[in-house]
GROMACS .gro file of C-alpha atoms in nm:
model
  314
    1MET     CA    1  -3.258  -2.040   0.895
    2GLU     CA    2  -2.931  -1.868   0.810
    3ASP     CA    3  -2.836  -1.572   1.029
    4LYS     CA    4  -2.800  -1.276   0.794
    5ARG     CA    5  -2.535  -1.129   1.022
    6ASN     CA    6  -2.289  -1.404   0.931
    7ILE     CA    7  -2.048  -1.275   0.669
    8GLN     CA    8  -2.000  -1.515   0.381
    9ILE     CA    9  -1.646  -1.494   0.243
   10ILE     CA   10  -1.616  -1.543  -0.132
   11GLU     CA   11  -1.327  -1.780  -0.194
   12TRP     CA   12  -1.111  -1.831  -0.504
   13GLU     CA   13  -1.310  -2.127  -0.640
   14HIS     CA   14  -1.630  -1.916  -0.640
   15LEU     CA   15  -1.493  -1.656  -0.884
   16ASP     CA   16  -1.518  -1.600  -1.258
   17LYS     CA   17  -1.147  -1.530  -1.311
   18LYS     CA   18  -1.184  -1.326  -1.633
   19LYS     CA   19  -1.421  -1.077  -1.470
   20PHE     CA   20  -1.207  -1.072  -1.156
   21TYR     CA   21  -0.890  -0.957  -1.337
   22VAL     CA   22  -1.054  -0.709  -1.578
   23PHE     CA   23  -1.252  -0.531  -1.306
   24GLY     CA   24  -0.957  -0.561  -1.068
   25VAL     CA   25  -0.714  -0.365  -1.286
   26ALA     CA   26  -0.966  -0.084  -1.343
   27MET     CA   27  -1.045  -0.062  -0.971
   28THR     CA   28  -0.678  -0.060  -0.869
   29MET     CA   29  -0.596   0.220  -1.113
   30MET     CA   30  -0.874   0.442  -0.978
   31ILE     CA   31  -0.756   0.385  -0.621
   32ARG     CA   32  -0.395   0.472  -0.704
   33VAL     CA   33  -0.496   0.800  -0.869
   34SER     CA   34  -0.693   0.903  -0.561
   35VAL     CA   35  -0.431   0.824  -0.293
   36TYR     CA   36  -0.098   0.887  -0.469
   37PRO     CA   37  -0.056   1.249  -0.345
   38PHE     CA   38  -0.063   1.130   0.016
   39THR     CA   39   0.187   0.854  -0.065
   40LEU     CA   40   0.423   1.121  -0.200
   41ILE     CA   41   0.369   1.342   0.107
   42ARG     CA   42   0.429   1.051   0.345
   43THR     CA   43   0.755   0.967   0.166
   44ARG     CA   44   0.883   1.325   0.188
   45LEU     CA   45   0.790   1.356   0.555
   46GLN     CA   46   0.973   1.033   0.637
   47VAL     CA   47   1.290   1.133   0.451
   48GLN     CA   48   1.324   1.495   0.571
   49LYS     CA   49   1.546   1.569   0.871
   50GLY     CA   50   1.330   1.676   1.163
   51LYS     CA   51   1.088   1.939   1.029
   52SER     CA   52   1.334   2.111   0.799
   53LEU     CA   53   1.089   2.141   0.508
   54TYR     CA   54   0.741   2.047   0.620
   55HIS     CA   55   0.567   2.070   0.958
   56GLY     CA   56   0.308   1.805   0.887
   57THR     CA   57   0.081   1.647   0.629
   58PHE     CA   58  -0.134   1.954   0.559
   59ASP     CA   59   0.167   2.187   0.552
   60ALA     CA   60   0.342   1.958   0.302
   61PHE     CA   61   0.030   1.941   0.084
   62ILE     CA   62  -0.001   2.321   0.067
   63LYS     CA   63   0.371   2.382   0.005
   64ILE     CA   64   0.398   2.122  -0.272
   65LEU     CA   65   0.082   2.255  -0.435
   66ARG     CA   66   0.213   2.614  -0.426
   67ALA     CA   67   0.561   2.524  -0.550
   68ASP     CA   68   0.483   2.265  -0.818
   69GLY     CA   69   0.109   2.271  -0.873
   70VAL     CA   70  -0.108   1.960  -0.894
   71THR     CA   71   0.152   1.781  -1.106
   72GLY     CA   72   0.395   1.809  -0.816
   73LEU     CA   73   0.170   1.579  -0.616
   74TYR     CA   74   0.199   1.316  -0.888
   75ARG     CA   75   0.576   1.301  -0.939
   76GLY     CA   76   0.673   0.943  -1.020
   77PHE     CA   77   0.310   0.838  -1.074
   78LEU     CA   78   0.357   0.698  -1.424
   79VAL     CA   79   0.637   0.472  -1.302
   80ASN     CA   80   0.432   0.374  -1.000
   81THR     CA   81   0.147   0.251  -1.222
   82PHE     CA   82   0.362  -0.051  -1.309
   83THR     CA   83   0.281  -0.176  -0.960
   84LEU     CA   84  -0.058  -0.271  -1.108
   85ILE     CA   85   0.120  -0.594  -1.199
   86SER     CA   86   0.224  -0.660  -0.843
   87GLY     CA   87  -0.127  -0.573  -0.728
   88GLN     CA   88  -0.278  -0.848  -0.939
   89CYS     CA   89  -0.008  -1.090  -0.822
   90TYR     CA   90  -0.093  -0.994  -0.464
   91VAL     CA   91  -0.465  -1.074  -0.484
   92THR     CA   92  -0.400  -1.394  -0.680
   93THR     CA   93  -0.145  -1.516  -0.425
   94TYR     CA   94  -0.373  -1.418  -0.138
   95GLU     CA   95  -0.673  -1.607  -0.273
   96LEU     CA   96  -0.474  -1.915  -0.379
   97THR     CA   97  -0.294  -1.932  -0.044
   98ARG     CA   98  -0.625  -1.911   0.142
   99LYS     CA   99  -0.745  -2.205  -0.066
  100PHE     CA  100  -0.427  -2.403   0.010
  101VAL     CA  101  -0.430  -2.330   0.385
  102ALA     CA  102  -0.799  -2.430   0.403
  103ASP     CA  103  -0.686  -2.792   0.354
  104TYR     CA  104  -0.502  -2.772   0.687
  105SER     CA  105  -0.703  -2.521   0.893
  106GLN     CA  106  -1.055  -2.384   0.880
  107SER     CA  107  -0.964  -2.089   1.102
  108ASN     CA  108  -1.025  -1.768   0.910
  109THR     CA  109  -0.759  -1.592   1.119
  110VAL     CA  110  -0.495  -1.850   1.025
  111LYS     CA  111  -0.592  -1.841   0.657
  112SER     CA  112  -0.585  -1.459   0.651
  113LEU     CA  113  -0.254  -1.436   0.838
  114VAL     CA  114  -0.066  -1.683   0.618
  115ALA     CA  115  -0.225  -1.564   0.293
  116GLY     CA  116  -0.164  -1.197   0.370
  117GLY     CA  117   0.203  -1.251   0.451
  118SER     CA  118   0.259  -1.474   0.146
  119ALA     CA  119   0.086  -1.230  -0.088
  120SER     CA  120   0.301  -0.944   0.038
  121LEU     CA  121   0.621  -1.146  -0.013
  122VAL     CA  122   0.535  -1.206  -0.379
  123ALA     CA  123   0.415  -0.850  -0.440
  124GLN     CA  124   0.717  -0.682  -0.280
  125SER     CA  125   0.957  -0.884  -0.494
  126ILE     CA  126   0.799  -0.710  -0.795
  127THR     CA  127   0.724  -0.374  -0.634
  128VAL     CA  128   1.058  -0.278  -0.473
  129PRO     CA  129   1.244  -0.184  -0.796
  130ILE     CA  130   0.944   0.026  -0.905
  131ASP     CA  131   0.923   0.186  -0.561
  132VAL     CA  132   1.294   0.274  -0.561
  133VAL     CA  133   1.262   0.464  -0.890
  134SER     CA  134   0.928   0.630  -0.809
  135GLN     CA  135   1.049   0.739  -0.462
  136HIS     CA  136   1.351   0.915  -0.612
  137LEU     CA  137   1.114   1.090  -0.853
  138MET     CA  138   0.895   1.190  -0.557
  139MET     CA  139   1.199   1.359  -0.401
  140GLN     CA  140   1.247   1.596  -0.696
  141ARG     CA  141   1.147   1.948  -0.594
  142LYS     CA  142   1.229   2.302  -0.702
  143GLY     CA  143   1.534   2.467  -0.556
  144GLU     CA  144   1.657   2.177  -0.340
  145ARG     CA  145   1.695   1.804  -0.364
  146MET     CA  146   1.580   1.572  -0.088
  147GLY     CA  147   1.720   1.237  -0.204
  148ARG     CA  148   2.053   1.111  -0.336
  149PHE     CA  149   1.980   1.178  -0.701
  150GLN     CA  150   1.877   1.489  -0.890
  151VAL     CA  151   1.717   1.493  -1.234
  152GLN     CA  152   1.966   1.651  -1.471
  153GLY     CA  153   1.898   1.918  -1.730
  154ASN     CA  154   1.634   2.153  -1.597
  155PRO     CA  155   1.674   2.220  -1.223
  156GLU     CA  156   1.327   2.371  -1.203
  157GLY     CA  157   1.172   2.048  -1.333
  158GLN     CA  158   0.981   2.233  -1.605
  159GLY     CA  159   0.956   2.109  -1.958
  160VAL     CA  160   1.120   1.778  -1.875
  161VAL     CA  161   0.937   1.477  -2.016
  162ALA     CA  162   0.823   1.245  -1.736
  163PHE     CA  163   0.986   0.935  -1.882
  164GLY     CA  164   1.299   1.140  -1.949
  165GLN     CA  165   1.323   1.199  -1.574
  166THR     CA  166   1.267   0.830  -1.513
  167LYS     CA  167   1.542   0.732  -1.755
  168ASP     CA  168   1.778   0.980  -1.588
  169ILE     CA  169   1.707   0.840  -1.239
  170ILE     CA  170   1.752   0.481  -1.360
  171LYS     CA  171   2.091   0.570  -1.510
  172GLN     CA  172   2.203   0.736  -1.186
  173ILE     CA  173   2.096   0.434  -0.978
  174LEU     CA  174   2.282   0.198  -1.211
  175ARG     CA  175   2.592   0.419  -1.206
  176ALA     CA  176   2.596   0.446  -0.828
  177ASP     CA  177   2.480   0.102  -0.714
  178GLY     CA  178   2.449  -0.127  -1.015
  179LEU     CA  179   2.151  -0.361  -1.044
  180ARG     CA  180   2.151  -0.413  -0.667
  181GLY     CA  181   2.042  -0.051  -0.631
  182PHE     CA  182   1.695  -0.141  -0.755
  183TYR     CA  183   1.654  -0.379  -0.463
  184ARG     CA  184   1.791  -0.142  -0.202
  185GLY     CA  185   1.571  -0.171   0.104
  186TYR     CA  186   1.424  -0.504  -0.010
  187VAL     CA  187   1.467  -0.667   0.332
  188ALA     CA  188   1.330  -0.355   0.502
  189SER     CA  189   1.030  -0.366   0.267
  190LEU     CA  190   0.964  -0.729   0.353
  191LEU     CA  191   0.994  -0.650   0.724
  192THR     CA  192   0.742  -0.368   0.675
  193TYR     CA  193   0.483  -0.506   0.437
  194ILE     CA  194   0.471  -0.875   0.526
  195PRO     CA  195   0.371  -0.797   0.888
  196ASN     CA  196   0.143  -0.514   0.767
  197SER     CA  197  -0.042  -0.744   0.528
  198ALA     CA  198  -0.039  -1.039   0.768
  199VAL     CA  199  -0.192  -0.820   1.041
  200TRP     CA  200  -0.439  -0.629   0.822
  201TRP     CA  201  -0.643  -0.925   0.697
  202PRO     CA  202  -0.709  -1.092   1.036
  203PHE     CA  203  -0.797  -0.755   1.194
  204TYR     CA  204  -1.022  -0.672   0.899
  205HIS     CA  205  -1.220  -0.994   0.940
  206PHE     CA  206  -1.218  -0.954   1.319
  207TYR     CA  207  -1.359  -0.601   1.311
  208ALA     CA  208  -1.614  -0.700   1.047
  209GLU     CA  209  -1.738  -0.994   1.256
  210GLN     CA  210  -1.764  -0.778   1.570
  211LEU     CA  211  -1.954  -0.504   1.386
  212SER     CA  212  -2.185  -0.760   1.227
  213HIS     CA  213  -2.309  -0.857   1.573
  214LEU     CA  214  -2.352  -0.493   1.678
  215CYS     CA  215  -2.541  -0.381   1.369
  216PRO     CA  216  -2.905  -0.464   1.294
  217LYS     CA  217  -2.965  -0.779   1.089
  218GLU     CA  218  -3.094  -0.568   0.801
  219CYS     CA  219  -2.767  -0.372   0.774
  220PRO     CA  220  -2.584  -0.458   0.448
  221HIS     CA  221  -2.253  -0.637   0.502
  222ILE     CA  222  -2.071  -0.383   0.286
  223VAL     CA  223  -2.135  -0.111   0.547
  224PHE     CA  224  -1.945  -0.271   0.832
  225GLN     CA  225  -1.685  -0.408   0.591
  226ALA     CA  226  -1.622  -0.048   0.481
  227ILE     CA  227  -1.577   0.052   0.845
  228SER     CA  228  -1.358  -0.248   0.928
  229GLY     CA  229  -1.108  -0.175   0.650
  230PRO     CA  230  -0.986   0.163   0.787
  231LEU     CA  231  -0.984   0.028   1.143
  232ALA     CA  232  -0.761  -0.259   1.034
  233ALA     CA  233  -0.542  -0.023   0.829
  234ALA     CA  234  -0.495   0.214   1.124
  235THR     CA  235  -0.405  -0.079   1.350
  236ALA     CA  236  -0.155  -0.218   1.100
  237SER     CA  237  -0.008   0.128   1.029
  238ILE     CA  238   0.061   0.199   1.396
  239LEU     CA  239   0.229  -0.139   1.440
  240THR     CA  240   0.447  -0.119   1.127
  241ASN     CA  241   0.518   0.254   1.081
  242PRO     CA  242   0.863   0.243   1.253
  243MET     CA  243   0.984  -0.010   0.997
  244ASP     CA  244   0.823   0.189   0.715
  245VAL     CA  245   1.023   0.500   0.813
  246ILE     CA  246   1.346   0.297   0.813
  247ARG     CA  247   1.256   0.133   0.479
  248THR     CA  248   1.197   0.471   0.313
  249ARG     CA  249   1.528   0.612   0.439
  250VAL     CA  250   1.722   0.304   0.330
  251GLN     CA  251   1.578   0.328  -0.021
  252VAL     CA  252   1.594   0.705  -0.072
  253GLU     CA  253   1.916   0.792   0.113
  254GLY     CA  254   2.108   0.489  -0.013
  255LYS     CA  255   2.185   0.341   0.327
  256ASN     CA  256   2.305  -0.018   0.348
  257SER     CA  257   2.215  -0.113   0.704
  258ILE     CA  258   1.872  -0.129   0.867
  259ILE     CA  259   2.032  -0.130   1.214
  260LEU     CA  260   2.257   0.171   1.146
  261THR     CA  261   1.964   0.360   0.993
  262PHE     CA  262   1.759   0.286   1.305
  263ARG     CA  263   2.040   0.403   1.535
  264GLN     CA  264   2.094   0.723   1.337
  265LEU     CA  265   1.722   0.800   1.339
  266MET     CA  266   1.701   0.745   1.715
  267ALA     CA  267   2.009   0.961   1.777
  268GLU     CA  268   1.884   1.248   1.558
  269GLU     CA  269   1.510   1.249   1.633
  270GLY     CA  270   1.442   1.010   1.920
  271PRO     CA  271   1.153   0.760   1.941
  272TRP     CA  272   0.907   1.004   1.783
  273GLY     CA  273   1.111   0.983   1.463
  274LEU     CA  274   0.973   0.632   1.419
  275MET     CA  275   0.623   0.775   1.394
  276LYS     CA  276   0.702   1.024   1.114
  277GLY     CA  277   0.449   1.020   0.835
  278LEU     CA  278   0.201   0.816   1.042
  279SER     CA  279  -0.078   1.073   1.012
  280ALA     CA  280  -0.026   1.096   0.634
  281ARG     CA  281  -0.025   0.718   0.618
  282ILE     CA  282  -0.351   0.687   0.811
  283ILE     CA  283  -0.511   0.978   0.623
  284SER     CA  284  -0.423   0.817   0.290
  285ALA     CA  285  -0.514   0.472   0.416
  286THR     CA  286  -0.862   0.567   0.543
  287PRO     CA  287  -1.028   0.672   0.215
  288SER     CA  288  -0.816   0.434   0.010
  289THR     CA  289  -0.900   0.139   0.234
  290ILE     CA  290  -1.270   0.219   0.220
  291VAL     CA  291  -1.246   0.227  -0.160
  292ILE     CA  292  -1.030  -0.087  -0.164
  293VAL     CA  293  -1.261  -0.282   0.067
  294VAL     CA  294  -1.584  -0.173  -0.101
  295GLY     CA  295  -1.420  -0.217  -0.441
  296TYR     CA  296  -1.264  -0.555  -0.361
  297GLU     CA  297  -1.576  -0.700  -0.198
  298SER     CA  298  -1.790  -0.562  -0.484
  299LEU     CA  299  -1.537  -0.696  -0.734
  300LYS     CA  300  -1.566  -1.044  -0.587
  301LYS     CA  301  -1.946  -1.021  -0.592
  302LEU     CA  302  -1.944  -0.907  -0.956
  303SER     CA  303  -1.702  -1.189  -1.037
  304LEU     CA  304  -1.905  -1.455  -0.858
  305ARG     CA  305  -1.990  -1.750  -1.077
  306PRO     CA  306  -2.351  -1.712  -1.207
  307GLU     CA  307  -2.479  -2.031  -1.047
  308LEU     CA  308  -2.379  -1.903  -0.700
  309VAL     CA  309  -2.530  -1.553  -0.713
  310ASP     CA  310  -2.874  -1.640  -0.577
  311SER     CA  311  -2.734  -1.843  -0.288
  312ARG     CA  312  -2.561  -1.546  -0.122
  313HIS     CA  313  -2.696  -1.278   0.112
  314TRP     CA  314  -2.514  -0.945   0.114
   0.00000   0.00000   0.00000
């Protein structure tokens, strides 16, 4: 008799692809709306010099809310929604790569590691230009600019159409750096997100398997999957945050060298500078990862081919 504690992974060939993509886009959009403010806060914390503007995640949240209102927490959001495309490319690449690697190895760790890294490589190639623009929009604040570029026209940021700001930033990037400016920090992004993704998936499955043996047999799989997601995210965030800080500075401050950026950061702020924004990253990752994991696992169950539904225990 099958042990109910064993987690059955739904693979690519088990899915109804039409349902998978329709539900996937809706789920991804809801997640982005919920976590975007913390993404903005993390970016500002990583770019600021020392604690010149904000003393931490909560302090940044309160100050942005007081200065710009709720809309201030969503600067650059409309541009960032274009990453929905890269999100769908990510999950497709991940699932297809798992299927391909399965021909050579049945190890779930190997499949997750290779698929996670490959998916991130594809996604970042699409995401980086969008990130560059949205991060510069995140840096727009009343009274003082934080990044290289400032939206022209209204210095208070009031009454300026969102896409007008986007067009202005794009023009300034083109004028300063040409087309290459949209891929500034591309290598740093790959060095951040490929390891992050490659580490997250194996740790996620590892934590889920360990919890499945600790929980009662009657416990639904989705419970310990929801716990495993944040644990894996926290692990991956701690391991990759130093590179994430460097990536953000390269993209926002217009630096050309990862090594020089690292040296400058160490000289100005010491080793702790590499951990800037970590709390905001984990805080944003915890609820978002729970939603992502529950959403993604539920999405795959909803997208399961009809003839396979009755054969699975959840």
